[in-house]
Each structure stands twice: as structure tokens, then as C-alpha cells.
């Protein structure tokens, strides 16, 4: 069964850049990223590794190499403080969706 | 407005049953696949179940297989999750989510299910 591993937390100062990694145990083709602000439902940030839905600012970017994906956020704002999750559809054993454990971003 | 609105969350005893509903509006419901995703208090996201456009293909997480049943009514623009033999570990906010293999692009606000004596 696929497992996606994320760092539990990252932090950076306002205006800086931060990256969040997502390491997988299977070669999933597409990874997506979700932002969950405190007390709210998750929101899609990045899909198909590096595409942004309409309305998502270009401060957010995604990349993927092999079994690892990365979310990048530039020009950090206090409003970016949230939990971030990566996710992918996995068919290694039985078809199912898997999320990473989530990363808490703190903007110092 | 494009939205998903869940309902049906409640306090239920272990071993009990509950049915969650999700009302979709603002888009062509029958053109999309859907999921249920849950989040236990203070924990991360856990995918629960998936249904294709015409409910011919259903998938479940191992943790709910045999106890939960996902279904949809394209005529009523609604998604449901029948939950039987509930356990304490099923306590979570349950989200109705639009999407499939590529990503989950629309989330409801969630409905809280609490399983406790």
C-alpha cells in the first residue's frame, strides 16, 4: 500500500520561500496538493503535479521527480499559515486515494 | 453558486448506523465522480470512498469496507454515505468531495459524526 510522507512542520518568515516535500513509496503519476486553513475545509492548490486551478496565485507551485513531489510557496504571507496535504490515486494493491500526513506551515 | 453541502452528522452509539447526504448545486452533478473524505479530530485527511459517474464502480478504504456504502442519485444531484456498525474510530468530520484520479477540486464544509456511548 502506498504511503506518502510529509514533514510534520515547516516554518519561515513573511516574504520568504518555503518548500514542502511529499515522498511516495510507489510511482504515482499525478500528485495534488491541498491547503486547509484553520477551521475550514481543504482546498485544491495544485493538481497533476504542477497545475494551478483558477484563482490560485502563482506564489504556489508544484513539481515532481520520480516518487517525490514538492510544493513551493514564495512571498509567504501570514494568511498562508495552514495545514498542507499531498495526495494521489494509488492502484498498487487496490484502487484507493491516499493522503500524506500533512504539514503544518508556520509563518513566523 | 458551485457548492457541496453535507448533512446528517450526529452523535450515535457504537454499533449504530447513520446516513450522510451531500447536496450538489451549480454544476452538472452527473458529469463528475465523487468521494467521501474524513478527518478525525486533530488528525489528517483520510479517504473513505469513491463512486464513478453512474455508480458502476465503487471503492472503499479498508477501514470501512463492508460497513459503509456510497451511492448517488444523479436525478436529485445528491451523494450519500450509509454507515453501519459504527465504531469510536469513525468519529470525524466527513467531507463530500468532487473529483477522481486527477484531484479533488471541490469540497463541502463537512459534517461531524461522533460515535460514543
PDB file of C-alpha atoms in Angstrom:
ATOM      1  CA  UNK A   1       0.000   0.000   0.000  1.00  0.00           C
ATOM      2  CA  UNK A   2       1.275   3.431  -0.977  1.00  0.00           C
ATOM      3  CA  UNK A   3       2.364   5.804   1.745  1.00  0.00           C
ATOM      4  CA  UNK A   4       3.034   9.495   1.243  1.00  0.00           C
ATOM      5  CA  UNK A   5       5.453  11.029   3.732  1.00  0.00           C
ATOM      6  CA  UNK A   6       5.460  14.734   4.566  1.00  0.00           C
ATOM      7  CA  UNK A   7       7.422  16.651   7.193  1.00  0.00           C
ATOM      8  CA  UNK A   8       5.145  17.381  10.186  1.00  0.00           C
ATOM      9  CA  UNK A   9       6.003  21.067  10.169  1.00  0.00           C
ATOM     10  CA  UNK A  10       7.880  23.802   8.348  1.00  0.00           C
ATOM     11  CA  UNK A  11       8.321  27.468   9.137  1.00  0.00           C
ATOM     12  CA  UNK A  12       9.621  30.597   7.507  1.00  0.00           C
ATOM     13  CA  UNK A  13       9.372  34.361   7.826  1.00  0.00           C
ATOM     14  CA  UNK A  14       6.936  36.542   5.883  1.00  0.00           C
ATOM     15  CA  UNK A  15       8.166  37.231   2.383  1.00  0.00           C
ATOM     16  CA  UNK A  16      10.408  34.175   2.335  1.00  0.00           C
ATOM     17  CA  UNK A  17      10.052  30.955   0.357  1.00  0.00           C
ATOM     18  CA  UNK A  18       9.263  27.520   1.748  1.00  0.00           C
ATOM     19  CA  UNK A  19       9.088  24.062   0.227  1.00  0.00           C
ATOM     20  CA  UNK A  20       7.128  21.061   1.468  1.00  0.00           C
ATOM     21  CA  UNK A  21       8.129  17.595   0.337  1.00  0.00           C
ATOM     22  CA  UNK A  22       5.942  14.573  -0.303  1.00  0.00           C
ATOM     23  CA  UNK A  23       7.764  11.277  -0.710  1.00  0.00           C
ATOM     24  CA  UNK A  24       5.899   8.274  -2.060  1.00  0.00           C
ATOM     25  CA  UNK A  25       6.521   4.529  -1.955  1.00  0.00           C
ATOM     26  CA  UNK A  26       5.108   3.916  -5.402  1.00  0.00           C
ATOM     27  CA  UNK A  27       5.491   5.719  -8.686  1.00  0.00           C
ATOM     28  CA  UNK A  28       2.174   7.502  -8.671  1.00  0.00           C
ATOM     29  CA  UNK A  29       1.817   9.552 -11.817  1.00  0.00           C
ATOM     30  CA  UNK A  30      -0.083  12.567 -10.502  1.00  0.00           C
ATOM     31  CA  UNK A  31       0.171  14.298  -7.146  1.00  0.00           C
ATOM     32  CA  UNK A  32      -2.123  17.075  -5.943  1.00  0.00           C
ATOM     33  CA  UNK A  33      -1.799  19.477  -3.044  1.00  0.00           C
ATOM     34  CA  UNK A  34      -4.429  20.827  -0.659  1.00  0.00           C
ATOM     35  CA  UNK A  35      -4.438  23.761   1.747  1.00  0.00           C
ATOM     36  CA  UNK A  36      -6.518  23.590   4.902  1.00  0.00           C
ATOM     37  CA  UNK A  37      -6.805  26.880   6.749  1.00  0.00           C
ATOM     38  CA  UNK A  38      -7.735  26.625  10.438  1.00  0.00           C
ATOM     39  CA  UNK A  39     -11.347  25.596  10.912  1.00  0.00           C
ATOM     40  CA  UNK A  40     -12.107  25.263   7.220  1.00  0.00           C
ATOM     41  CA  UNK A  41     -12.406  22.540   4.600  1.00  0.00           C
ATOM     42  CA  UNK A  42      -9.385  21.700   2.443  1.00  0.00           C
ATOM     43  CA  UNK A  43      -8.953  23.488  -0.885  1.00  0.00           C
ATOM     44  CA  UNK A  44      -7.196  22.281  -4.026  1.00  0.00           C
ATOM     45  CA  UNK A  45      -3.935  24.168  -4.628  1.00  0.00           C
ATOM     46  CA  UNK A  46      -2.070  22.108  -7.221  1.00  0.00           C
ATOM     47  CA  UNK A  47      -3.187  19.237  -9.464  1.00  0.00           C
ATOM     48  CA  UNK A  48      -1.381  16.940 -11.896  1.00  0.00           C
ATOM     49  CA  UNK A  49       1.901  17.741 -10.117  1.00  0.00           C
ATOM     50  CA  UNK A  50       2.275  21.357 -11.235  1.00  0.00           C
ATOM     51  CA  UNK A  51      -1.022  22.869 -12.445  1.00  0.00           C
ATOM     52  CA  UNK A  52      -2.876  25.576 -10.544  1.00  0.00           C
ATOM     53  CA  UNK A  53      -6.674  25.808 -10.548  1.00  0.00           C
ATOM     54  CA  UNK A  54      -8.195  29.121 -11.473  1.00  0.00           C
ATOM     55  CA  UNK A  55      -7.850  31.607  -8.631  1.00  0.00           C
ATOM     56  CA  UNK A  56      -4.752  30.094  -7.048  1.00  0.00           C
ATOM     57  CA  UNK A  57      -1.934  32.681  -7.114  1.00  0.00           C
ATOM     58  CA  UNK A  58       1.332  31.855  -8.843  1.00  0.00           C
ATOM     59  CA  UNK A  59       3.109  32.103  -5.479  1.00  0.00           C
ATOM     60  CA  UNK A  60       2.122  28.443  -5.192  1.00  0.00           C
ATOM     61  CA  UNK A  61       3.936  25.932  -7.393  1.00  0.00           C
ATOM     62  CA  UNK A  62       4.342  22.192  -7.643  1.00  0.00           C
ATOM     63  CA  UNK A  63       6.897  19.836  -9.041  1.00  0.00           C
ATOM     64  CA  UNK A  64       7.531  16.101  -9.150  1.00  0.00           C
ATOM     65  CA  UNK A  65      10.582  13.963  -9.735  1.00  0.00           C
ATOM     66  CA  UNK A  66      10.377  10.196  -9.551  1.00  0.00           C
ATOM     67  CA  UNK A  67       8.436   9.276  -6.434  1.00  0.00           C
ATOM     68  CA  UNK A  68       8.812  12.673  -4.726  1.00  0.00           C
ATOM     69  CA  UNK A  69       6.719  15.806  -5.129  1.00  0.00           C
ATOM     70  CA  UNK A  70       7.314  19.287  -3.799  1.00  0.00           C
ATOM     71  CA  UNK A  71       5.044  22.217  -3.042  1.00  0.00           C
ATOM     72  CA  UNK A  72       6.676  25.628  -3.154  1.00  0.00           C
ATOM     73  CA  UNK A  73       5.289  28.824  -1.702  1.00  0.00           C
ATOM     74  CA  UNK A  74       7.015  32.145  -2.345  1.00  0.00           C
ATOM     75  CA  UNK A  75       6.352  35.554  -0.834  1.00  0.00           C
ATOM     76  CA  UNK A  76       4.978  33.987   2.333  1.00  0.00           C
ATOM     77  CA  UNK A  77       2.078  35.734   3.995  1.00  0.00           C
ATOM     78  CA  UNK A  78       0.603  35.231   7.444  1.00  0.00           C
ATOM     79  CA  UNK A  79      -2.558  34.088   5.698  1.00  0.00           C
ATOM     80  CA  UNK A  80      -0.647  31.097   4.320  1.00  0.00           C
ATOM     81  CA  UNK A  81      -0.475  29.543   7.790  1.00  0.00           C
ATOM     82  CA  UNK A  82      -2.304  26.291   7.295  1.00  0.00           C
ATOM     83  CA  UNK A  83      -2.001  22.556   7.020  1.00  0.00           C
ATOM     84  CA  UNK A  84      -0.889  21.294   3.620  1.00  0.00           C
ATOM     85  CA  UNK A  85      -1.593  17.796   2.297  1.00  0.00           C
ATOM     86  CA  UNK A  86      -0.375  15.958  -0.740  1.00  0.00           C
ATOM     87  CA  UNK A  87      -2.496  13.233  -2.282  1.00  0.00           C
ATOM     88  CA  UNK A  88      -2.523  10.745  -5.096  1.00  0.00           C
ATOM     89  CA  UNK A  89      -4.593   7.917  -6.591  1.00  0.00           C
ATOM     90  CA  UNK A  90      -2.886   4.605  -5.904  1.00  0.00           C
ATOM     91  CA  UNK A  91      -3.544   1.330  -7.671  1.00  0.00           C
ATOM     92  CA  UNK A  92      -0.623  -0.691  -6.323  1.00  0.00           C
ATOM     93  CA  UNK A  93      -2.811  -3.142  -4.383  1.00  0.00           C
ATOM     94  CA  UNK A  94      -6.393  -1.982  -4.572  1.00  0.00           C
ATOM     95  CA  UNK A  95      -7.605   1.245  -6.096  1.00  0.00           C
ATOM     96  CA  UNK A  96      -7.719   3.932  -3.487  1.00  0.00           C
ATOM     97  CA  UNK A  97      -6.772   7.525  -2.801  1.00  0.00           C
ATOM     98  CA  UNK A  98      -4.002   8.245  -0.303  1.00  0.00           C
ATOM     99  CA  UNK A  99      -3.087  11.470   1.500  1.00  0.00           C
ATOM    100  CA  UNK A 100       0.171  12.405   3.107  1.00  0.00           C
ATOM    101  CA  UNK A 101       0.131  13.001   6.843  1.00  0.00           C
ATOM    102  CA  UNK A 102       0.019  16.758   6.407  1.00  0.00           C
ATOM    103  CA  UNK A 103       2.484  19.579   7.069  1.00  0.00           C
ATOM    104  CA  UNK A 104       1.777  22.478   9.380  1.00  0.00           C
ATOM    105  CA  UNK A 105       3.168  25.706   7.926  1.00  0.00           C
ATOM    106  CA  UNK A 106       4.006  28.434  10.416  1.00  0.00           C
ATOM    107  CA  UNK A 107       4.766  31.917   9.129  1.00  0.00           C
ATOM    108  CA  UNK A 108       6.920  33.428  11.836  1.00  0.00           C
TER     109      UNK A 108
ATOM    110  CA  UNK B   1     -23.000  29.003  -6.806  1.00  0.00           C
ATOM    111  CA  UNK B   2     -20.938  25.855  -7.200  1.00  0.00           C
ATOM    112  CA  UNK B   3     -21.103  24.038  -3.893  1.00  0.00           C
ATOM    113  CA  UNK B   4     -21.472  20.823  -1.949  1.00  0.00           C
ATOM    114  CA  UNK B   5     -23.458  20.796   1.284  1.00  0.00           C
ATOM    115  CA  UNK B   6     -23.290  17.831   3.632  1.00  0.00           C
ATOM    116  CA  UNK B   7     -25.869  16.909   6.238  1.00  0.00           C
ATOM    117  CA  UNK B   8     -26.748  14.032   8.530  1.00  0.00           C
ATOM    118  CA  UNK B   9     -23.887  14.149  11.007  1.00  0.00           C
ATOM    119  CA  UNK B  10     -24.901  13.303  14.564  1.00  0.00           C
ATOM    120  CA  UNK B  11     -23.973  11.607  17.824  1.00  0.00           C
ATOM    121  CA  UNK B  12     -24.502   7.851  17.534  1.00  0.00           C
ATOM    122  CA  UNK B  13     -23.732   4.912  19.774  1.00  0.00           C
ATOM    123  CA  UNK B  14     -21.132   2.298  18.848  1.00  0.00           C
ATOM    124  CA  UNK B  15     -22.696  -0.321  16.623  1.00  0.00           C
ATOM    125  CA  UNK B  16     -25.280   2.131  15.344  1.00  0.00           C
ATOM    126  CA  UNK B  17     -25.990   3.425  11.867  1.00  0.00           C
ATOM    127  CA  UNK B  18     -26.066   6.835  10.221  1.00  0.00           C
ATOM    128  CA  UNK B  19     -26.693   8.119   6.717  1.00  0.00           C
ATOM    129  CA  UNK B  20     -24.861  11.168   5.418  1.00  0.00           C
ATOM    130  CA  UNK B  21     -26.115  13.188   2.481  1.00  0.00           C
ATOM    131  CA  UNK B  22     -24.479  15.683   0.179  1.00  0.00           C
ATOM    132  CA  UNK B  23     -26.444  18.127  -1.967  1.00  0.00           C
ATOM    133  CA  UNK B  24     -24.677  19.471  -5.045  1.00  0.00           C
ATOM    134  CA  UNK B  25     -25.556  22.654  -6.883  1.00  0.00           C
ATOM    135  CA  UNK B  26     -24.187  24.973  -9.517  1.00  0.00           C
ATOM    136  CA  UNK B  27     -22.741  22.308 -11.824  1.00  0.00           C
ATOM    137  CA  UNK B  28     -23.735  19.192 -13.764  1.00  0.00           C
ATOM    138  CA  UNK B  29     -23.643  16.591 -10.999  1.00  0.00           C
ATOM    139  CA  UNK B  30     -23.820  13.567 -13.306  1.00  0.00           C
ATOM    140  CA  UNK B  31     -20.611  14.599 -15.089  1.00  0.00           C
ATOM    141  CA  UNK B  32     -18.407  14.131 -12.053  1.00  0.00           C
ATOM    142  CA  UNK B  33     -17.062  11.443  -9.793  1.00  0.00           C
ATOM    143  CA  UNK B  34     -17.310  11.854  -6.044  1.00  0.00           C
ATOM    144  CA  UNK B  35     -15.703  10.807  -2.789  1.00  0.00           C
ATOM    145  CA  UNK B  36     -16.121  10.920   0.936  1.00  0.00           C
ATOM    146  CA  UNK B  37     -13.070  12.012   2.912  1.00  0.00           C
ATOM    147  CA  UNK B  38     -12.957  12.190   6.696  1.00  0.00           C
ATOM    148  CA  UNK B  39     -10.827  13.912   9.284  1.00  0.00           C
ATOM    149  CA  UNK B  40     -10.719  12.739  12.882  1.00  0.00           C
ATOM    150  CA  UNK B  41     -10.357  15.496  15.494  1.00  0.00           C
ATOM    151  CA  UNK B  42      -6.852  16.927  15.338  1.00  0.00           C
ATOM    152  CA  UNK B  43      -5.782  14.405  12.689  1.00  0.00           C
ATOM    153  CA  UNK B  44      -5.064  14.363   8.962  1.00  0.00           C
ATOM    154  CA  UNK B  45      -7.239  13.579   5.987  1.00  0.00           C
ATOM    155  CA  UNK B  46      -8.385  10.023   5.331  1.00  0.00           C
ATOM    156  CA  UNK B  47     -10.050   8.999   2.076  1.00  0.00           C
ATOM    157  CA  UNK B  48     -13.140   6.854   2.708  1.00  0.00           C
ATOM    158  CA  UNK B  49     -14.909   6.016  -0.541  1.00  0.00           C
ATOM    159  CA  UNK B  50     -15.225   6.792  -4.269  1.00  0.00           C
ATOM    160  CA  UNK B  51     -18.032   6.478  -6.794  1.00  0.00           C
ATOM    161  CA  UNK B  52     -17.952   6.849 -10.574  1.00  0.00           C
ATOM    162  CA  UNK B  53     -20.414   8.801 -12.705  1.00  0.00           C
ATOM    163  CA  UNK B  54     -23.067   6.103 -12.875  1.00  0.00           C
ATOM    164  CA  UNK B  55     -22.190   4.275  -9.629  1.00  0.00           C
ATOM    165  CA  UNK B  56     -20.953   1.264 -11.552  1.00  0.00           C
ATOM    166  CA  UNK B  57     -17.558   1.422  -9.829  1.00  0.00           C
ATOM    167  CA  UNK B  58     -17.239   1.838  -6.083  1.00  0.00           C
ATOM    168  CA  UNK B  59     -14.089   1.843  -3.982  1.00  0.00           C
ATOM    169  CA  UNK B  60     -13.663   1.817  -0.214  1.00  0.00           C
ATOM    170  CA  UNK B  61     -10.874   2.246   2.271  1.00  0.00           C
ATOM    171  CA  UNK B  62     -10.052  -0.982   4.069  1.00  0.00           C
ATOM    172  CA  UNK B  63     -11.087   0.637   7.356  1.00  0.00           C
ATOM    173  CA  UNK B  64     -14.728   0.958   6.225  1.00  0.00           C
ATOM    174  CA  UNK B  65     -15.113  -1.858   3.692  1.00  0.00           C
ATOM    175  CA  UNK B  66     -18.171  -3.969   4.453  1.00  0.00           C
ATOM    176  CA  UNK B  67     -19.646  -1.350   6.805  1.00  0.00           C
ATOM    177  CA  UNK B  68     -20.071   1.768   4.640  1.00  0.00           C
ATOM    178  CA  UNK B  69     -21.911   2.095   1.325  1.00  0.00           C
ATOM    179  CA  UNK B  70     -21.577   5.027  -1.050  1.00  0.00           C
ATOM    180  CA  UNK B  71     -24.341   5.854  -3.504  1.00  0.00           C
ATOM    181  CA  UNK B  72     -25.550   8.673  -5.711  1.00  0.00           C
ATOM    182  CA  UNK B  73     -28.779   9.906  -7.253  1.00  0.00           C
ATOM    183  CA  UNK B  74     -27.999  11.864 -10.403  1.00  0.00           C
ATOM    184  CA  UNK B  75     -31.640  12.912 -10.763  1.00  0.00           C
ATOM    185  CA  UNK B  76     -31.521  14.571  -7.339  1.00  0.00           C
ATOM    186  CA  UNK B  77     -27.913  15.815  -7.547  1.00  0.00           C
ATOM    187  CA  UNK B  78     -27.093  14.029  -4.348  1.00  0.00           C
ATOM    188  CA  UNK B  79     -24.444  11.768  -2.869  1.00  0.00           C
ATOM    189  CA  UNK B  80     -24.917   9.557   0.178  1.00  0.00           C
ATOM    190  CA  UNK B  81     -22.873   7.503   2.593  1.00  0.00           C
ATOM    191  CA  UNK B  82     -24.639   4.793   4.581  1.00  0.00           C
ATOM    192  CA  UNK B  83     -22.566   3.971   7.639  1.00  0.00           C
ATOM    193  CA  UNK B  84     -23.331   0.801   9.617  1.00  0.00           C
ATOM    194  CA  UNK B  85     -21.687  -0.886  12.603  1.00  0.00           C
ATOM    195  CA  UNK B  86     -20.107   2.407  13.599  1.00  0.00           C
ATOM    196  CA  UNK B  87     -17.042   2.418  15.819  1.00  0.00           C
ATOM    197  CA  UNK B  88     -15.423   5.046  18.011  1.00  0.00           C
ATOM    198  CA  UNK B  89     -12.644   5.386  15.450  1.00  0.00           C
ATOM    199  CA  UNK B  90     -15.204   6.504  12.847  1.00  0.00           C
ATOM    200  CA  UNK B  91     -15.599   9.772  14.765  1.00  0.00           C
ATOM    201  CA  UNK B  92     -14.638  12.522  12.322  1.00  0.00           C
ATOM    202  CA  UNK B  93     -15.746  15.369  10.140  1.00  0.00           C
ATOM    203  CA  UNK B  94     -16.933  13.830   6.876  1.00  0.00           C
ATOM    204  CA  UNK B  95     -16.400  15.811   3.685  1.00  0.00           C
ATOM    205  CA  UNK B  96     -18.207  15.308   0.407  1.00  0.00           C
ATOM    206  CA  UNK B  97     -15.615  15.843  -2.321  1.00  0.00           C
ATOM    207  CA  UNK B  98     -15.817  16.139  -6.088  1.00  0.00           C
ATOM    208  CA  UNK B  99     -13.040  14.536  -8.080  1.00  0.00           C
ATOM    209  CA  UNK B 100     -11.341  11.378  -9.206  1.00  0.00           C
ATOM    210  CA  UNK B 101      -7.913  10.105 -10.083  1.00  0.00           C
ATOM    211  CA  UNK B 102      -6.598  13.514 -11.082  1.00  0.00           C
ATOM    212  CA  UNK B 103      -7.510  15.546  -7.959  1.00  0.00           C
ATOM    213  CA  UNK B 104     -10.257  16.604  -5.587  1.00  0.00           C
ATOM    214  CA  UNK B 105     -11.346  20.012  -6.803  1.00  0.00           C
ATOM    215  CA  UNK B 106     -14.426  20.847  -4.737  1.00  0.00           C
ATOM    216  CA  UNK B 107     -15.012  20.178  -1.041  1.00  0.00           C
ATOM    217  CA  UNK B 108     -18.087  20.604   1.105  1.00  0.00           C
ATOM    218  CA  UNK B 109     -17.927  22.239   4.527  1.00  0.00           C
ATOM    219  CA  UNK B 110     -18.130  18.883   6.306  1.00  0.00           C
ATOM    220  CA  UNK B 111     -20.496  17.232   8.761  1.00  0.00           C
ATOM    221  CA  UNK B 112     -19.456  15.896  12.174  1.00  0.00           C
ATOM    222  CA  UNK B 113     -20.068  12.288  13.121  1.00  0.00           C
ATOM    223  CA  UNK B 114     -19.448  11.369  16.740  1.00  0.00           C
ATOM    224  CA  UNK B 115     -19.550   7.728  17.814  1.00  0.00           C
ATOM    225  CA  UNK B 116     -19.776   7.493  21.576  1.00  0.00           C
ATOM    226  CA  UNK B 117     -21.826   5.688  24.240  1.00  0.00           C
TER     227      UNK B 117
END
